[in-house]
Structure formats: structure tokens, C-alpha cells
mmCIF file of C-alpha atoms in Angstrom:
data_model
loop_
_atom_site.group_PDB
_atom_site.id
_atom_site.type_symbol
_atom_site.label_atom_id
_atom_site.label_comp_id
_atom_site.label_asym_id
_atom_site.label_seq_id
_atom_site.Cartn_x
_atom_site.Cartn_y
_atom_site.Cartn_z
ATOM 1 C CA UNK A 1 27.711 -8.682 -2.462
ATOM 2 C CA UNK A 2 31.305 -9.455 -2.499
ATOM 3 C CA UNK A 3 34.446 -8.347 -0.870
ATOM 4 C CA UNK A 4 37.846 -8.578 -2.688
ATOM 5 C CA UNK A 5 41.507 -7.675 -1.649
ATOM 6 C CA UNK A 6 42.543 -5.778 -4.704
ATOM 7 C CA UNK A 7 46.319 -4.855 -5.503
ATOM 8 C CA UNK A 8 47.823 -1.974 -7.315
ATOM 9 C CA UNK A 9 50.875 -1.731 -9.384
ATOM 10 C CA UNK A 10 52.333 0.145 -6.499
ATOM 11 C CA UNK A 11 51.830 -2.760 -4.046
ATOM 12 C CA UNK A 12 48.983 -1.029 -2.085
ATOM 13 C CA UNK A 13 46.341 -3.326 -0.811
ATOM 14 C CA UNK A 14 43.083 -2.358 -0.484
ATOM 15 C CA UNK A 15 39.099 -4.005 -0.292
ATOM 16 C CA UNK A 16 36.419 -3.084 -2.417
ATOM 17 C CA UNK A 17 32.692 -4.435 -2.382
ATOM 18 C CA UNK A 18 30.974 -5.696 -5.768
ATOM 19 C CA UNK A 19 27.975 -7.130 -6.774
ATOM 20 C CA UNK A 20 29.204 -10.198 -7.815
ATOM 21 C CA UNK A 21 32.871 -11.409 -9.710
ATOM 22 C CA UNK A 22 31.544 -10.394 -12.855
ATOM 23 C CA UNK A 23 30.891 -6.721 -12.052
ATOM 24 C CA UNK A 24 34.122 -6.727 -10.610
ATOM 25 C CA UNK A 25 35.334 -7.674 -13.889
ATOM 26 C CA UNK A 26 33.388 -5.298 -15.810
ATOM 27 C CA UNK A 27 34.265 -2.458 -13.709
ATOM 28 C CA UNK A 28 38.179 -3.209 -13.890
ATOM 29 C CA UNK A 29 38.268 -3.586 -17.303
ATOM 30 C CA UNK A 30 36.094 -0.220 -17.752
ATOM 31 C CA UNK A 31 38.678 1.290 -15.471
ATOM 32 C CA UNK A 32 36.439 2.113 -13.246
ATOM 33 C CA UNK A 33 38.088 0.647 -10.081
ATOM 34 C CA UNK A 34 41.126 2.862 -8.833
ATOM 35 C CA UNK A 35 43.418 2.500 -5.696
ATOM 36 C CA UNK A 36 42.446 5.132 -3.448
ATOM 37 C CA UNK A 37 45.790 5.612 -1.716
ATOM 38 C CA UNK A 38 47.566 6.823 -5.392
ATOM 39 C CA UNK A 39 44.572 6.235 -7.718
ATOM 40 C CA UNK A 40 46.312 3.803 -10.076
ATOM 41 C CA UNK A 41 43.849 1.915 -12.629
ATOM 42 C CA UNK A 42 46.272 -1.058 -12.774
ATOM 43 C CA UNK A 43 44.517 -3.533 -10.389
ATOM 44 C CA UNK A 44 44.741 -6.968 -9.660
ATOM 45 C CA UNK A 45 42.968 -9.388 -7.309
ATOM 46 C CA UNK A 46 45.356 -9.920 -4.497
ATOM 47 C CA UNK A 47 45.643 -13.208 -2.735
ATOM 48 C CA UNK A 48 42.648 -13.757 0.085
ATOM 49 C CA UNK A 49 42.641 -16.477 2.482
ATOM 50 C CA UNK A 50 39.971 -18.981 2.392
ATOM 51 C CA UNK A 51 36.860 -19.337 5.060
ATOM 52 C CA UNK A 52 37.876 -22.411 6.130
ATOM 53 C CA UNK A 53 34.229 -23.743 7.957
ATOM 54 C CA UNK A 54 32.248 -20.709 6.933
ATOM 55 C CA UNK A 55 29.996 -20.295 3.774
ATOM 56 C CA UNK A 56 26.778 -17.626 3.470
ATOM 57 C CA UNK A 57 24.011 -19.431 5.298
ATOM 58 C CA UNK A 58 26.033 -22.105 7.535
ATOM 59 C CA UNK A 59 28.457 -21.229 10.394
ATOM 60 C CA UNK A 60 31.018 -24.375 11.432
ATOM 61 C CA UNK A 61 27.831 -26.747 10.893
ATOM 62 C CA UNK A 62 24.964 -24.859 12.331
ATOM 63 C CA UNK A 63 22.294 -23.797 9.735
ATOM 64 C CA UNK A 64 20.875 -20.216 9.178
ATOM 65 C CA UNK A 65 17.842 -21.353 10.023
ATOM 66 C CA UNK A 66 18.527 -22.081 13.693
ATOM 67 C CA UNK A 67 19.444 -19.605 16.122
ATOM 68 C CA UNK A 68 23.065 -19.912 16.630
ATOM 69 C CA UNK A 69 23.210 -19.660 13.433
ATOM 70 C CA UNK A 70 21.248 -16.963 12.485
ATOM 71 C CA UNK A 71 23.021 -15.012 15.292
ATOM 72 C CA UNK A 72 26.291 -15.559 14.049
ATOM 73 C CA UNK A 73 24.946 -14.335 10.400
ATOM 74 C CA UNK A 74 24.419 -11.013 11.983
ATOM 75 C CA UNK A 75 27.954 -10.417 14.149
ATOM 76 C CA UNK A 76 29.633 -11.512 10.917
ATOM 77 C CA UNK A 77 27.422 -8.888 8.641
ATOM 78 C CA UNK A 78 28.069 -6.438 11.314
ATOM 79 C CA UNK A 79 31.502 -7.083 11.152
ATOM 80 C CA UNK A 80 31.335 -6.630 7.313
ATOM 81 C CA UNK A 81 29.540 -3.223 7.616
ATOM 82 C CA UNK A 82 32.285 -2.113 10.296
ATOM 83 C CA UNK A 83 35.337 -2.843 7.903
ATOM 84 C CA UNK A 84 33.508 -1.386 5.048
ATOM 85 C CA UNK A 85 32.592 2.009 7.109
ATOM 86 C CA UNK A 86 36.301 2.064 8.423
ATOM 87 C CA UNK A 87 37.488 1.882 4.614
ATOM 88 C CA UNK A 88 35.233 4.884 3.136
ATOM 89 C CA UNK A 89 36.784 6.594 6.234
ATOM 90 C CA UNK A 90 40.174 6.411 5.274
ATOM 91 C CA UNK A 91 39.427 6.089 1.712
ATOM 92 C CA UNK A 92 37.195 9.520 1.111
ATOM 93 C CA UNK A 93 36.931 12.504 2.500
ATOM 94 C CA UNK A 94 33.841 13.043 4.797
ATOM 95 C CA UNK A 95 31.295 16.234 3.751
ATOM 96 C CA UNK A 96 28.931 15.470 6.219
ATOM 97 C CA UNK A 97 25.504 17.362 5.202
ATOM 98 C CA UNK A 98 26.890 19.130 2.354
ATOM 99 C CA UNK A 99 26.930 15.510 0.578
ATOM 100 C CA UNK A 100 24.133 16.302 -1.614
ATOM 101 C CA UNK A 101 25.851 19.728 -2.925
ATOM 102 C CA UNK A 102 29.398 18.868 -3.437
ATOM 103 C CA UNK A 103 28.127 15.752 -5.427
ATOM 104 C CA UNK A 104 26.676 17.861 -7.612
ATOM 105 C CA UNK A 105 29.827 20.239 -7.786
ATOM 106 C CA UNK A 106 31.964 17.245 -8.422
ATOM 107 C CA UNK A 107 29.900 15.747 -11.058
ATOM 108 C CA UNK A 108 29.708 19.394 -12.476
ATOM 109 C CA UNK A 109 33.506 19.342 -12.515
ATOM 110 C CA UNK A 110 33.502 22.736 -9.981
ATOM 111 C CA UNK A 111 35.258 20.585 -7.594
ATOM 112 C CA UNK A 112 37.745 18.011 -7.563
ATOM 113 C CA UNK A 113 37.013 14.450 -8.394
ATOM 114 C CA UNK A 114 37.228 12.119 -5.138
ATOM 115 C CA UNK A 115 35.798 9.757 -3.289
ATOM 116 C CA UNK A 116 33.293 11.293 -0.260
ATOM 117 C CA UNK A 117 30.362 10.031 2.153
ATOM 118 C CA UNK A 118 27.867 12.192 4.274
ATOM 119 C CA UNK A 119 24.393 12.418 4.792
ATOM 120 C CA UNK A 120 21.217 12.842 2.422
ATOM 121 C CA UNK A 121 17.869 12.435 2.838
ATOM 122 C CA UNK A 122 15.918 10.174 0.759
ATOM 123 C CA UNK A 123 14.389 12.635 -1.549
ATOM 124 C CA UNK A 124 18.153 14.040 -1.720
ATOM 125 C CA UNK A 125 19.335 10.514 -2.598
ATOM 126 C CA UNK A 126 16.761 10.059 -5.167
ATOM 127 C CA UNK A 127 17.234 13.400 -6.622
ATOM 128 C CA UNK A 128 21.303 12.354 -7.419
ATOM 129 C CA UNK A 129 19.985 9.501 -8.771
ATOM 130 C CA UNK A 130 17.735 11.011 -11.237
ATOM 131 C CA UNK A 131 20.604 13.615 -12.273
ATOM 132 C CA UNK A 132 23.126 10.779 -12.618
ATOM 133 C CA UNK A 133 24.913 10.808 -9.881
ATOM 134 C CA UNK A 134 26.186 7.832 -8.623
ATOM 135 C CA UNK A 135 25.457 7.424 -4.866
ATOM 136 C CA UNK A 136 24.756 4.628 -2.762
ATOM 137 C CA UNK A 137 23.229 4.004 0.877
ATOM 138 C CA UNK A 138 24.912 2.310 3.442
ATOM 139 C CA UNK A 139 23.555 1.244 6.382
ATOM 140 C CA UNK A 140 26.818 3.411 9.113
ATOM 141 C CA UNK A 141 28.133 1.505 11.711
ATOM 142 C CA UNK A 142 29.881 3.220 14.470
ATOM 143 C CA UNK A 143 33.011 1.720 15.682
ATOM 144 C CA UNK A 144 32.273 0.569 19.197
ATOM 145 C CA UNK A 145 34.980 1.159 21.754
ATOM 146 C CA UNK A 146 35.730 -1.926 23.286
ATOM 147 C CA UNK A 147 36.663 -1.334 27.330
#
């Protein structure tokens, strides 16, 4: 997985996750990727700031394989999974356990079209898959109050 700072035509700056750069690419030019503060389709990478001393699998010299290293892995994925949780916050509208049914009432076109997160069960999960809905598991992190 990747993250990118994306840019719309209207200046708003905003991350998105993707497989890789190419299905970034594939999506954008499919129009598939739309700024969800005014839902422009005009987007553009927007500058990101190197990991100077980081890369996937070392932290500032220490292998994954060691502990310190391995430790930091997880803070920074948990740090990944916060940001990303904090942006489908803000980003979509939360439907809690009626996930599974306005989904289907979106996809139907009964409701509007927008981003939203709740809960499903697996065999709910499955069962959007198999009707062709889109949906997609994340692993919710709860923003921890720091005191």
C-alpha cells in the first residue's frame, strides 16, 4: 500500500491510499479518484516530503528483523492506520450498523452517492462483494487521548 498527498484544482489537499503508483494512475485517469471536500475529478499528486532515514523494513539503521526495529514497524503502521481512520472520518459520513443497507441503497441509486464507513459482519462483507459493491475492511483505530 501507498499513501499520496493528492491536490485538486481547487487547491484542497487531501491523502488517499493505493495499491501501488500504478493503480493510482489507473484510477485517476478512470476518474475514479475525487476530492472529497468539493468532489472535483481534476487531481494531481501534490508535493510530499521525503523519509529522510526511513524505508519499509529498516528504521535509521536498525533492521526489521531485530526488535527495535520491528517495534518501530508497528508504532509507524499504527500511526498509518490512525491518519487513515481520522481521514474516512472527516471524509464520509459514518452509518454505523446500517452500513450493509445503505450500501445497497446507494449502489441502487435510492440514496445519494457518498463516501461512508460502519460496521458489517463478514458474511455481510462478503455478500456486498458478491453483489458488486465495493467495500473494503479496515482494521479501526481509535484515537487515543493523550493526558
Amino acid at each position: 500500500m501507498i499513501l499520496f498527498d493528492l491536490r485538486c484544482h481547487k487547491d484542497h489537499v487531501f491523502e488517499a491510499w493505493f495499491l501501488d503508483g500504478e493503480t493510482y494512475e489507473a484510477q485517476q485517469g478512470a476518474g475514479d479518484v475525487a476530492c472529497p471536500i468539493c468532489g472535483s475529478l481534476r487531481i494531481a499528486k501534490a508535493p510530499m516530503a521525503p523519509r529522510i532515514g526511513k524505508t519499509l523494513g529498516k528504521t535509521l539503521g536498525e533492521p526489521c528483523g531485530t526488535e527495535a526495529g520491528e517495534e518501530q514497524l508497528a508504532q509507524d503502521l499504527v500511526r498509518a492506520l490512525e491518519r487513515l481512520c481520522k481521514h474516512i472520518e472527516v471524509s464520509a459520513d459514518d452509518v454505523g450498523e446500517k452500513f450493509p443497507d445503505e450500501a445497497r441503497r446507494i449502489q441502487g441509486g435510492k440514496s445519494k452517492a457518498r463516501g461512508i464507513y460502519g460496521e458489517a459482519s463478514s458474511e455481510e462483507h462478503e455478500a456486498l462483494l458478491d453483489e458488486g459493491i465495493e467495500v473494503i475492511r479496515i482494521p479501526w483505530i481509535r484515537r487515543r487521548h493523550h493526558s
